[in-house]
mmCIF file of C-alpha atoms and ligand atoms in Angstrom:
data_model
loop_
_atom_site.group_PDB
_atom_site.id
_atom_site.type_symbol
_atom_site.label_atom_id
_atom_site.label_comp_id
_atom_site.label_asym_id
_atom_site.label_seq_id
_atom_site.Cartn_x
_atom_site.Cartn_y
_atom_site.Cartn_z
ATOM 1 C CA MET A 779 13.612 -18.848 23.240
ATOM 2 C CA ARG A 780 14.839 -18.066 19.729
ATOM 3 C CA ALA A 781 13.658 -14.922 18.280
ATOM 4 C CA THR A 782 14.493 -12.953 15.508
ATOM 5 C CA TYR A 783 16.770 -9.112 16.275
ATOM 6 C CA MET A 784 18.099 -6.727 14.328
ATOM 7 C CA TYR A 785 21.338 -5.131 15.323
ATOM 8 C CA GLY A 786 21.900 -2.590 12.571
ATOM 9 C CA ALA A 787 21.407 -2.536 8.670
ATOM 10 C CA GLY A 788 21.930 -5.860 7.203
ATOM 11 C CA ASP A 789 22.551 -7.608 10.170
ATOM 12 C CA VAL A 790 20.152 -10.008 10.714
ATOM 13 C CA ARG A 791 20.364 -12.727 13.982
ATOM 14 C CA ILE A 792 18.368 -15.507 15.634
ATOM 15 C CA ALA A 793 18.992 -14.594 19.423
ATOM 16 C CA ASP A 794 18.289 -17.084 22.464
ATOM 17 C CA VAL A 795 16.303 -14.713 24.697
ATOM 18 C CA GLY A 796 13.973 -15.104 27.470
ATOM 19 C CA ASP A 797 10.428 -16.597 27.354
ATOM 20 C CA PRO A 798 7.436 -13.933 26.990
ATOM 21 C CA ALA A 799 5.584 -14.107 29.857
ATOM 22 C CA LEU A 800 2.029 -12.390 30.897
ATOM 23 C CA GLU A 801 2.407 -8.897 32.113
ATOM 24 C CA GLN A 802 -1.100 -7.338 32.410
ATOM 25 C CA PRO A 803 -4.316 -10.273 33.210
ATOM 26 C CA THR A 804 -5.420 -8.723 29.338
ATOM 27 C CA ASP A 805 -2.474 -10.235 27.318
ATOM 28 C CA ALA A 806 -2.309 -13.702 26.006
ATOM 29 C CA LEU A 807 0.611 -15.618 25.260
ATOM 30 C CA VAL A 808 1.060 -17.487 21.895
ATOM 31 C CA ARG A 809 3.298 -19.911 20.451
ATOM 32 C CA VAL A 810 4.150 -18.950 16.932
ATOM 33 C CA VAL A 811 2.971 -21.378 13.799
ATOM 34 C CA LEU A 812 3.549 -19.052 11.270
ATOM 35 C CA ALA A 813 5.092 -15.785 10.386
ATOM 36 C CA CYS A 814 6.548 -14.041 7.613
ATOM 37 C CA ILE A 815 8.808 -11.483 6.520
ATOM 38 C CA CYS A 816 7.253 -8.211 5.321
ATOM 39 C CA GLY A 817 8.149 -5.773 2.317
ATOM 40 C CA SER A 818 8.254 -3.261 5.336
ATOM 41 C CA ASP A 819 10.940 -4.896 7.330
ATOM 42 C CA LEU A 820 13.399 -4.269 4.417
ATOM 43 C CA HIS A 821 13.376 -0.410 5.445
ATOM 44 C CA PRO A 822 15.060 -1.166 8.580
ATOM 45 C CA TYR A 823 17.294 -3.225 7.015
ATOM 46 C CA HIS A 824 18.697 -0.609 4.716
ATOM 47 C CA SER A 825 18.324 2.114 7.273
ATOM 48 C CA LEU A 826 18.658 0.793 10.924
ATOM 49 C CA VAL A 827 21.621 2.707 12.948
ATOM 50 C CA ALA A 828 23.686 0.027 14.657
ATOM 51 C CA THR A 829 21.721 -0.977 17.716
ATOM 52 C CA PRO A 830 24.044 -3.027 20.234
ATOM 53 C CA ALA A 831 20.838 -4.400 22.083
ATOM 54 C CA GLY A 832 18.616 -5.511 18.966
ATOM 55 C CA VAL A 833 15.492 -4.848 17.725
ATOM 56 C CA PRO A 834 12.894 -7.869 17.362
ATOM 57 C CA MET A 835 11.512 -8.344 13.837
ATOM 58 C CA GLY A 836 8.079 -9.778 13.293
ATOM 59 C CA HIS A 837 4.495 -8.739 13.092
ATOM 60 C CA GLU A 838 2.749 -11.598 11.048
ATOM 61 C CA PHE A 839 1.998 -14.159 13.026
ATOM 62 C CA ILE A 840 -0.754 -17.266 13.415
ATOM 63 C CA GLY A 841 -0.055 -19.188 16.240
ATOM 64 C CA VAL A 842 -1.869 -21.124 19.592
ATOM 65 C CA VAL A 843 -2.933 -19.333 22.304
ATOM 66 C CA GLU A 844 -1.390 -21.126 25.694
ATOM 67 C CA GLU A 845 -1.834 -18.723 28.194
ATOM 68 C CA VAL A 846 -4.076 -16.359 28.865
ATOM 69 C CA GLY A 847 -4.299 -13.543 31.515
ATOM 70 C CA GLY A 848 -7.455 -13.263 33.714
ATOM 71 C CA GLU A 849 -9.310 -10.375 32.046
ATOM 72 C CA VAL A 850 -9.332 -12.635 28.459
ATOM 73 C CA SER A 851 -12.931 -13.646 27.979
ATOM 74 C CA THR A 852 -13.009 -15.174 24.779
ATOM 75 C CA LEU A 853 -9.842 -16.487 24.296
ATOM 76 C CA ARG A 854 -8.273 -20.058 25.741
ATOM 77 C CA ALA A 855 -4.952 -22.302 25.778
ATOM 78 C CA GLY A 856 -5.301 -24.215 22.537
ATOM 79 C CA ASP A 857 -7.255 -21.498 20.220
ATOM 80 C CA LEU A 858 -5.677 -21.337 16.559
ATOM 81 C CA VAL A 859 -5.407 -17.496 16.096
ATOM 82 C CA ILE A 860 -4.192 -14.637 13.574
ATOM 83 C CA ALA A 861 -2.957 -11.555 15.019
ATOM 84 C CA PRO A 862 -3.307 -8.434 13.400
ATOM 85 C CA PHE A 863 -0.087 -6.487 12.986
ATOM 86 C CA ALA A 864 -0.636 -3.979 15.897
ATOM 87 C CA TRP A 865 -2.898 -5.083 18.569
ATOM 88 C CA SER A 866 -5.462 -3.112 20.088
ATOM 89 C CA ASP A 867 -8.917 -3.111 22.558
ATOM 90 C CA GLY A 868 -11.775 -3.249 20.038
ATOM 91 C CA THR A 869 -13.280 -0.998 22.840
ATOM 92 C CA CYS A 870 -12.221 2.458 22.473
ATOM 93 C CA GLU A 871 -13.824 4.954 20.045
ATOM 94 C CA PHE A 872 -11.577 4.645 17.049
ATOM 95 C CA CYS A 873 -11.923 0.639 17.870
ATOM 96 C CA ARG A 874 -15.393 1.163 16.950
ATOM 97 C CA GLU A 875 -14.660 3.904 13.846
ATOM 98 C CA GLY A 876 -13.043 0.931 12.693
ATOM 99 C CA LEU A 877 -9.303 2.276 13.112
ATOM 100 C CA HIS A 878 -8.106 -0.178 15.258
ATOM 101 C CA THR A 879 -4.491 1.189 14.497
ATOM 102 C CA SER A 880 -5.451 4.175 16.306
ATOM 103 C CA CYS A 881 -6.591 2.303 19.303
ATOM 104 C CA ARG A 882 -6.393 4.448 22.640
ATOM 105 C CA THR A 883 -4.814 1.608 24.276
ATOM 106 C CA GLY A 884 -3.157 -0.056 21.779
ATOM 107 C CA GLY A 885 0.009 -0.595 19.656
ATOM 108 C CA PHE A 886 2.416 -2.424 17.667
ATOM 109 C CA PHE A 887 4.261 -5.666 17.437
ATOM 110 C CA ALA A 888 8.136 -5.916 17.531
ATOM 111 C CA ALA A 889 7.886 -2.318 19.863
ATOM 112 C CA GLY A 890 7.266 -0.504 22.854
ATOM 113 C CA GLY A 891 8.726 -3.816 24.886
ATOM 114 C CA VAL A 892 6.602 -5.982 22.865
ATOM 115 C CA GLY A 893 8.211 -8.574 21.274
ATOM 116 C CA GLY A 894 8.498 -10.124 17.591
ATOM 117 C CA GLY A 895 6.596 -12.193 15.419
ATOM 118 C CA GLN A 896 9.273 -13.443 13.763
ATOM 119 C CA ALA A 897 10.114 -15.753 17.207
ATOM 120 C CA GLU A 898 8.944 -19.162 18.467
ATOM 121 C CA ALA A 899 6.532 -17.204 20.757
ATOM 122 C CA ILE A 900 5.473 -13.772 21.625
ATOM 123 C CA ARG A 901 3.611 -12.100 23.898
ATOM 124 C CA VAL A 902 0.169 -10.429 22.645
ATOM 125 C CA PRO A 903 -1.550 -7.587 25.082
ATOM 126 C CA GLN A 904 -5.526 -6.785 24.638
ATOM 127 C CA ALA A 905 -5.355 -10.415 23.729
ATOM 128 C CA ASP A 906 -9.601 -9.992 23.397
ATOM 129 C CA GLY A 907 -9.583 -7.369 20.792
ATOM 130 C CA THR A 908 -6.236 -7.851 19.417
ATOM 131 C CA LEU A 909 -6.402 -11.791 18.304
ATOM 132 C CA VAL A 910 -9.093 -13.704 16.220
ATOM 133 C CA LYS A 911 -9.844 -17.282 16.413
ATOM 134 C CA VAL A 912 -9.903 -18.909 13.623
ATOM 135 C CA PRO A 913 -12.205 -22.240 12.900
ATOM 136 C CA VAL A 914 -9.131 -24.691 11.294
ATOM 137 C CA ALA A 915 -6.106 -27.440 12.422
ATOM 138 C CA GLU A 916 -2.417 -25.933 13.044
ATOM 139 C CA ASP A 917 -1.855 -28.106 9.974
ATOM 140 C CA SER A 918 -4.412 -26.715 7.443
ATOM 141 C CA ALA A 919 -3.131 -25.960 3.756
ATOM 142 C CA LEU A 920 -4.844 -22.670 4.410
ATOM 143 C CA LEU A 921 -2.752 -21.116 7.124
ATOM 144 C CA PRO A 922 -0.191 -19.283 4.230
ATOM 145 C CA SER A 923 -3.605 -16.896 3.088
ATOM 146 C CA LEU A 924 -4.679 -17.163 6.649
ATOM 147 C CA LEU A 925 -1.425 -15.530 7.429
ATOM 148 C CA THR A 926 -1.814 -12.881 4.935
ATOM 149 C CA LEU A 927 -4.819 -11.048 7.101
ATOM 150 C CA SER A 928 -2.495 -10.013 9.633
ATOM 151 C CA ASP A 929 -1.030 -7.545 7.354
ATOM 152 C CA VAL A 930 -0.689 -7.540 3.603
ATOM 153 C CA PHE A 931 -4.575 -8.744 2.467
ATOM 154 C CA GLY A 932 -5.479 -6.178 4.889
ATOM 155 C CA THR A 933 -3.300 -3.650 4.219
ATOM 156 C CA GLY A 934 -4.203 -4.013 0.008
ATOM 157 C CA TYR A 935 -7.869 -4.001 0.848
ATOM 158 C CA HIS A 936 -7.245 -0.489 2.851
ATOM 159 C CA ALA A 937 -5.519 0.906 -0.099
ATOM 160 C CA ALA A 938 -9.045 -0.129 -2.145
ATOM 161 C CA VAL A 939 -11.723 0.729 0.212
ATOM 162 C CA ARG A 940 -9.665 4.407 1.608
ATOM 163 C CA ALA A 941 -10.081 4.929 -2.714
ATOM 164 C CA GLY A 942 -13.905 3.845 -2.543
ATOM 165 C CA VAL A 943 -12.720 1.661 -5.714
ATOM 166 C CA ASN A 944 -16.235 -0.349 -7.279
ATOM 167 C CA PRO A 945 -17.597 -1.348 -10.559
ATOM 168 C CA ARG A 946 -17.284 2.057 -12.084
ATOM 169 C CA THR A 947 -13.926 3.081 -10.874
ATOM 170 C CA THR A 948 -10.518 2.831 -13.038
ATOM 171 C CA VAL A 949 -7.785 1.446 -11.013
ATOM 172 C CA THR A 950 -4.117 1.315 -11.163
ATOM 173 C CA VAL A 951 -2.075 -0.416 -8.674
ATOM 174 C CA ILE A 952 1.627 0.603 -8.091
ATOM 175 C CA GLY A 953 4.231 -1.707 -7.011
ATOM 176 C CA ASP A 954 3.868 -5.767 -7.519
ATOM 177 C CA GLY A 955 5.090 -6.557 -3.867
ATOM 178 C CA ALA A 956 3.052 -8.681 -1.933
ATOM 179 C CA VAL A 957 1.325 -5.371 -0.556
ATOM 180 C CA GLY A 958 0.166 -4.386 -4.805
ATOM 181 C CA LEU A 959 -0.692 -7.921 -5.047
ATOM 182 C CA MET A 960 -3.547 -7.579 -2.051
ATOM 183 C CA ALA A 961 -4.519 -4.304 -3.823
ATOM 184 C CA VAL A 962 -5.053 -5.770 -7.126
ATOM 185 C CA LEU A 963 -7.263 -8.578 -5.539
ATOM 186 C CA SER A 964 -8.533 -6.470 -2.881
ATOM 187 C CA ALA A 965 -9.837 -4.078 -6.071
ATOM 188 C CA ARG A 966 -11.118 -6.874 -7.767
ATOM 189 C CA ARG A 967 -13.291 -7.987 -4.706
ATOM 190 C CA LEU A 968 -14.756 -4.574 -4.400
ATOM 191 C CA GLY A 969 -15.785 -4.975 -8.444
ATOM 192 C CA ALA A 970 -13.661 -2.378 -10.344
ATOM 193 C CA GLU A 971 -13.443 -4.131 -13.187
ATOM 194 C CA ARG A 972 -10.262 -2.768 -14.993
ATOM 195 C CA ILE A 973 -7.222 -2.817 -12.833
ATOM 196 C CA ILE A 974 -3.861 -1.586 -14.273
ATOM 197 C CA LEU A 975 -0.726 -3.820 -12.162
ATOM 198 C CA MET A 976 2.782 -1.197 -12.574
ATOM 199 C CA GLY A 977 5.677 -3.635 -12.190
ATOM 200 C CA ARG A 978 8.321 -4.700 -13.927
ATOM 201 C CA HIS A 979 9.126 -8.364 -11.840
ATOM 202 C CA LYS A 980 7.268 -10.710 -14.494
ATOM 203 C CA ALA A 981 6.661 -13.836 -12.342
ATOM 204 C CA ARG A 982 4.802 -11.043 -9.766
ATOM 205 C CA THR A 983 2.535 -9.411 -12.433
ATOM 206 C CA ASP A 984 1.694 -12.783 -13.615
ATOM 207 C CA LEU A 985 0.221 -13.873 -10.319
ATOM 208 C CA GLY A 986 -1.510 -10.187 -10.054
ATOM 209 C CA LEU A 987 -3.096 -11.058 -13.496
ATOM 210 C CA GLU A 988 -4.051 -14.152 -11.876
ATOM 211 C CA PHE A 989 -5.123 -12.472 -8.870
ATOM 212 C CA GLY A 990 -7.541 -9.827 -11.017
ATOM 213 C CA ALA A 991 -5.187 -7.459 -12.794
ATOM 214 C CA THR A 992 -6.725 -6.968 -16.337
ATOM 215 C CA ASP A 993 -2.972 -4.905 -17.508
ATOM 216 C CA VAL A 994 0.038 -5.117 -17.056
ATOM 217 C CA VAL A 995 2.417 -1.918 -17.221
ATOM 218 C CA ALA A 996 6.166 -2.532 -16.596
ATOM 219 C CA GLU A 997 7.218 0.866 -17.806
ATOM 220 C CA ARG A 998 8.153 3.185 -14.911
ATOM 221 C CA GLY A 999 8.386 6.598 -14.548
ATOM 222 C CA GLU A 1000 7.110 9.255 -17.303
ATOM 223 C CA GLU A 1001 7.060 6.514 -19.813
ATOM 224 C CA GLY A 1002 4.267 4.433 -17.435
ATOM 225 C CA VAL A 1003 2.796 7.286 -16.497
ATOM 226 C CA ALA A 1004 2.160 7.688 -20.362
ATOM 227 C CA ARG A 1005 1.253 4.426 -20.773
ATOM 228 C CA VAL A 1006 -1.256 4.512 -17.797
ATOM 229 C CA ARG A 1007 -3.255 7.435 -19.760
ATOM 230 C CA GLU A 1008 -3.100 5.536 -23.466
ATOM 231 C CA LEU A 1009 -4.908 2.813 -21.633
ATOM 232 C CA THR A 1010 -7.312 4.690 -19.587
ATOM 233 C CA GLY A 1011 -8.275 7.126 -22.364
ATOM 234 C CA GLY A 1012 -5.656 9.691 -21.627
ATOM 235 C CA ASP A 1013 -7.867 10.628 -17.895
ATOM 236 C CA GLY A 1014 -5.526 8.355 -15.953
ATOM 237 C CA SER A 1015 -8.161 6.541 -12.834
ATOM 238 C CA HIS A 1016 -10.314 6.968 -10.768
ATOM 239 C CA ALA A 1017 -7.894 5.158 -7.762
ATOM 240 C CA VAL A 1018 -4.399 5.073 -7.431
ATOM 241 C CA LEU A 1019 -3.070 2.194 -5.236
ATOM 242 C CA GLU A 1020 0.357 3.036 -3.910
ATOM 243 C CA ALA A 1021 2.001 0.336 -2.665
ATOM 244 C CA VAL A 1022 5.664 1.176 -2.241
ATOM 245 C CA GLY A 1023 6.135 4.195 -0.185
ATOM 246 C CA TYR A 1024 8.993 5.810 -2.226
ATOM 247 C CA ARG A 1025 8.953 9.585 -3.702
ATOM 248 C CA ALA A 1026 8.910 7.805 -7.415
ATOM 249 C CA ALA A 1027 5.837 5.638 -6.292
ATOM 250 C CA TYR A 1028 3.983 9.148 -5.376
ATOM 251 C CA ASP A 1029 5.258 10.878 -8.599
ATOM 252 C CA GLN A 1030 4.049 8.151 -10.420
ATOM 253 C CA ALA A 1031 0.743 8.418 -8.667
ATOM 254 C CA LEU A 1032 -0.094 12.123 -9.686
ATOM 255 C CA GLY A 1033 1.003 11.245 -13.272
ATOM 256 C CA VAL A 1034 -1.538 8.726 -13.456
ATOM 257 C CA VAL A 1035 -4.838 9.626 -11.212
ATOM 258 C CA ARG A 1036 -7.743 11.517 -12.897
ATOM 259 C CA PRO A 1037 -8.732 14.161 -12.259
ATOM 260 C CA GLY A 1038 -11.399 14.107 -9.185
ATOM 261 C CA GLY A 1039 -9.208 10.728 -8.181
ATOM 262 C CA VAL A 1040 -7.768 9.165 -5.096
ATOM 263 C CA ILE A 1041 -4.233 8.486 -4.690
ATOM 264 C CA SER A 1042 -4.443 5.965 -1.336
ATOM 265 C CA ARG A 1043 -1.328 5.033 -0.068
ATOM 266 C CA VAL A 1044 -0.441 2.300 1.826
ATOM 267 C CA GLY A 1045 3.425 1.899 1.441
ATOM 268 C CA VAL A 1046 5.001 2.979 4.660
ATOM 269 C CA PRO A 1047 6.180 6.657 3.272
ATOM 270 C CA GLN A 1048 10.036 6.866 3.020
ATOM 271 C CA TYR A 1049 9.975 10.738 2.310
ATOM 272 C CA ALA A 1050 8.786 13.599 4.183
ATOM 273 C CA ASP A 1051 7.930 16.098 1.731
ATOM 274 C CA ALA A 1052 5.880 16.090 -1.930
ATOM 275 C CA PRO A 1053 4.038 18.182 -4.206
ATOM 276 C CA ILE A 1054 0.644 19.141 -2.846
ATOM 277 C CA GLY A 1055 -0.494 22.689 -4.397
ATOM 278 C CA PHE A 1056 -2.130 23.359 -7.434
ATOM 279 C CA PRO A 1057 0.039 21.308 -10.237
ATOM 280 C CA SER A 1058 -0.327 18.406 -8.329
ATOM 281 C CA LEU A 1059 -3.058 17.743 -6.402
ATOM 282 C CA PHE A 1060 -5.448 20.986 -5.760
ATOM 283 C CA GLY A 1061 -5.949 22.137 -9.236
ATOM 284 C CA ARG A 1062 -7.403 18.532 -10.382
ATOM 285 C CA ASN A 1063 -9.560 17.624 -7.277
ATOM 286 C CA ILE A 1064 -7.679 14.955 -6.223
ATOM 287 C CA THR A 1065 -7.575 13.550 -2.623
ATOM 288 C CA LEU A 1066 -4.270 12.014 -0.915
ATOM 289 C CA THR A 1067 -5.193 9.344 1.749
ATOM 290 C CA GLY A 1068 -4.168 6.021 3.328
ATOM 291 C CA GLY A 1069 -1.904 5.090 5.922
ATOM 292 C CA PRO A 1070 -1.417 2.031 8.289
ATOM 293 C CA ALA A 1071 -3.999 -0.264 7.649
ATOM 294 C CA PRO A 1072 -6.184 -1.150 10.776
ATOM 295 C CA VAL A 1073 -6.440 -5.219 9.505
ATOM 296 C CA ARG A 1074 -8.274 -5.800 12.717
ATOM 297 C CA ALA A 1075 -11.645 -4.166 11.122
ATOM 298 C CA TYR A 1076 -10.877 -6.103 8.206
ATOM 299 C CA ILE A 1077 -10.425 -9.361 8.956
ATOM 300 C CA GLU A 1078 -13.748 -11.149 9.625
ATOM 301 C CA THR A 1079 -14.576 -9.308 6.114
ATOM 302 C CA LEU A 1080 -11.959 -11.387 4.445
ATOM 303 C CA LEU A 1081 -11.923 -14.389 6.106
ATOM 304 C CA PRO A 1082 -15.247 -16.233 4.514
ATOM 305 C CA ALA A 1083 -13.291 -15.947 1.138
ATOM 306 C CA VAL A 1084 -9.798 -17.620 2.483
ATOM 307 C CA LEU A 1085 -11.986 -20.163 4.259
ATOM 308 C CA ASP A 1086 -13.778 -21.662 1.547
ATOM 309 C CA GLY A 1087 -10.879 -20.853 -1.072
ATOM 310 C CA GLU A 1088 -12.220 -18.151 -2.972
ATOM 311 C CA VAL A 1089 -9.141 -16.327 -3.005
ATOM 312 C CA GLU A 1090 -5.595 -17.896 -2.390
ATOM 313 C CA PRO A 1091 -3.976 -15.041 -0.864
ATOM 314 C CA GLY A 1092 -1.100 -17.498 0.251
ATOM 315 C CA LYS A 1093 -0.075 -17.263 -3.058
ATOM 316 C CA VAL A 1094 2.296 -14.383 -2.158
ATOM 317 C CA PHE A 1095 4.524 -16.383 -0.367
ATOM 318 C CA ASP A 1096 7.513 -18.349 -2.750
ATOM 319 C CA ARG A 1097 9.789 -19.446 0.192
ATOM 320 C CA THR A 1098 9.696 -21.058 3.651
ATOM 321 C CA VAL A 1099 12.510 -20.757 5.804
ATOM 322 C CA SER A 1100 12.612 -22.138 9.235
ATOM 323 C CA LEU A 1101 13.856 -19.552 11.812
ATOM 324 C CA GLU A 1102 17.131 -20.322 11.617
ATOM 325 C CA GLY A 1103 16.955 -19.583 7.905
ATOM 326 C CA VAL A 1104 15.473 -15.543 8.499
ATOM 327 C CA PRO A 1105 18.356 -13.811 8.007
ATOM 328 C CA ALA A 1106 18.842 -15.329 4.340
ATOM 329 C CA GLY A 1107 15.643 -14.983 3.616
ATOM 330 C CA TYR A 1108 15.797 -11.290 4.308
ATOM 331 C CA ARG A 1109 18.974 -11.431 2.070
ATOM 332 C CA ALA A 1110 17.022 -13.052 -0.961
ATOM 333 C CA MET A 1111 14.035 -10.454 -0.314
ATOM 334 C CA ASP A 1112 16.343 -7.895 -0.390
ATOM 335 C CA ASP A 1113 17.873 -9.161 -3.480
ATOM 336 C CA ARG A 1114 14.525 -9.470 -5.149
ATOM 337 C CA LYS A 1115 15.583 -13.049 -5.586
ATOM 338 C CA VAL A 1116 12.462 -14.042 -3.445
ATOM 339 C CA LEU A 1117 8.612 -12.214 -3.138
ATOM 340 C CA LYS A 1118 7.251 -12.706 0.441
ATOM 341 C CA VAL A 1119 9.231 -15.304 2.985
ATOM 342 C CA LEU A 1120 7.409 -17.911 5.110
ATOM 343 C CA VAL A 1121 8.933 -18.716 8.236
ATOM 344 C CA ARG A 1122 7.741 -22.059 10.201
ATOM 345 C CA PRO A 1123 9.352 -21.087 13.766
HETATM 346 ZN ZN1 ZN B 1337 -8.773 0.515 21.009
#
């Protein structure tokens, strides 16, 4: 089959590789119908050291089950399924607590011997726990929106849930990428009435306004912090949803969070050190939370609104490519010419 591999920074190619096969009785084989390129795929695109064998890419996909192992009981060939970006058994104590990304027998796609989703087909471990069957046809217009449940919508929702967003919280979202926009949509769904979106790409912040943002702050750094403070009566936001991952975004979060507030990070941190002392977090009783979103935990919660068209998170996709177009898709996202690329293998 054809599959996307990265061989080093900026070096994405489509390779002929062996077809995936069932390895464990809990596996399923899935033919990929829709996949996409994630903002987090751009991190290795910037920094991956040369890897002659290449690494498989892609962790967001919807597909059709082709074959299941002997211990898979809830799925059969022909089922259309959403895959969360982490696979999990759904039964261990972490899964039961809703933290599927810490599953005792789980893992992440495109890692540890499991292939990537930017491919024609993929082996899905722990299929019963991982895959969610959806009652729509393969050619449904809902598919792009359903695909956001494999990562960005669930990740934005996780940011808002971890921050305790509710109708009484003022929210600031840092970042106008797909996850930031989904954090806006999620905060709105959780009842927030004041949602300030910090971003400077007008097409994206316009979509953010459509998703529920009430204010847009295009300024960054100290200027951006001052603007958010001005909008919040000088105090800052109860909840700050950080969907970027760079140190500058953390500093911005510190600047706009209100005493007693929460900074919830879902942008994969590209830094290891940042202030947590008296002047930053401690003195103002700030909570710092966040991490890889257990999106599997949120699919059933978010699915109905997508199925009945109440929300249309698939609007974050502004380009569609075939598998052969994936390398150009990475370039376009990296050049900020495109918000998020949909892949139809
Ligand atoms: Zn588990």
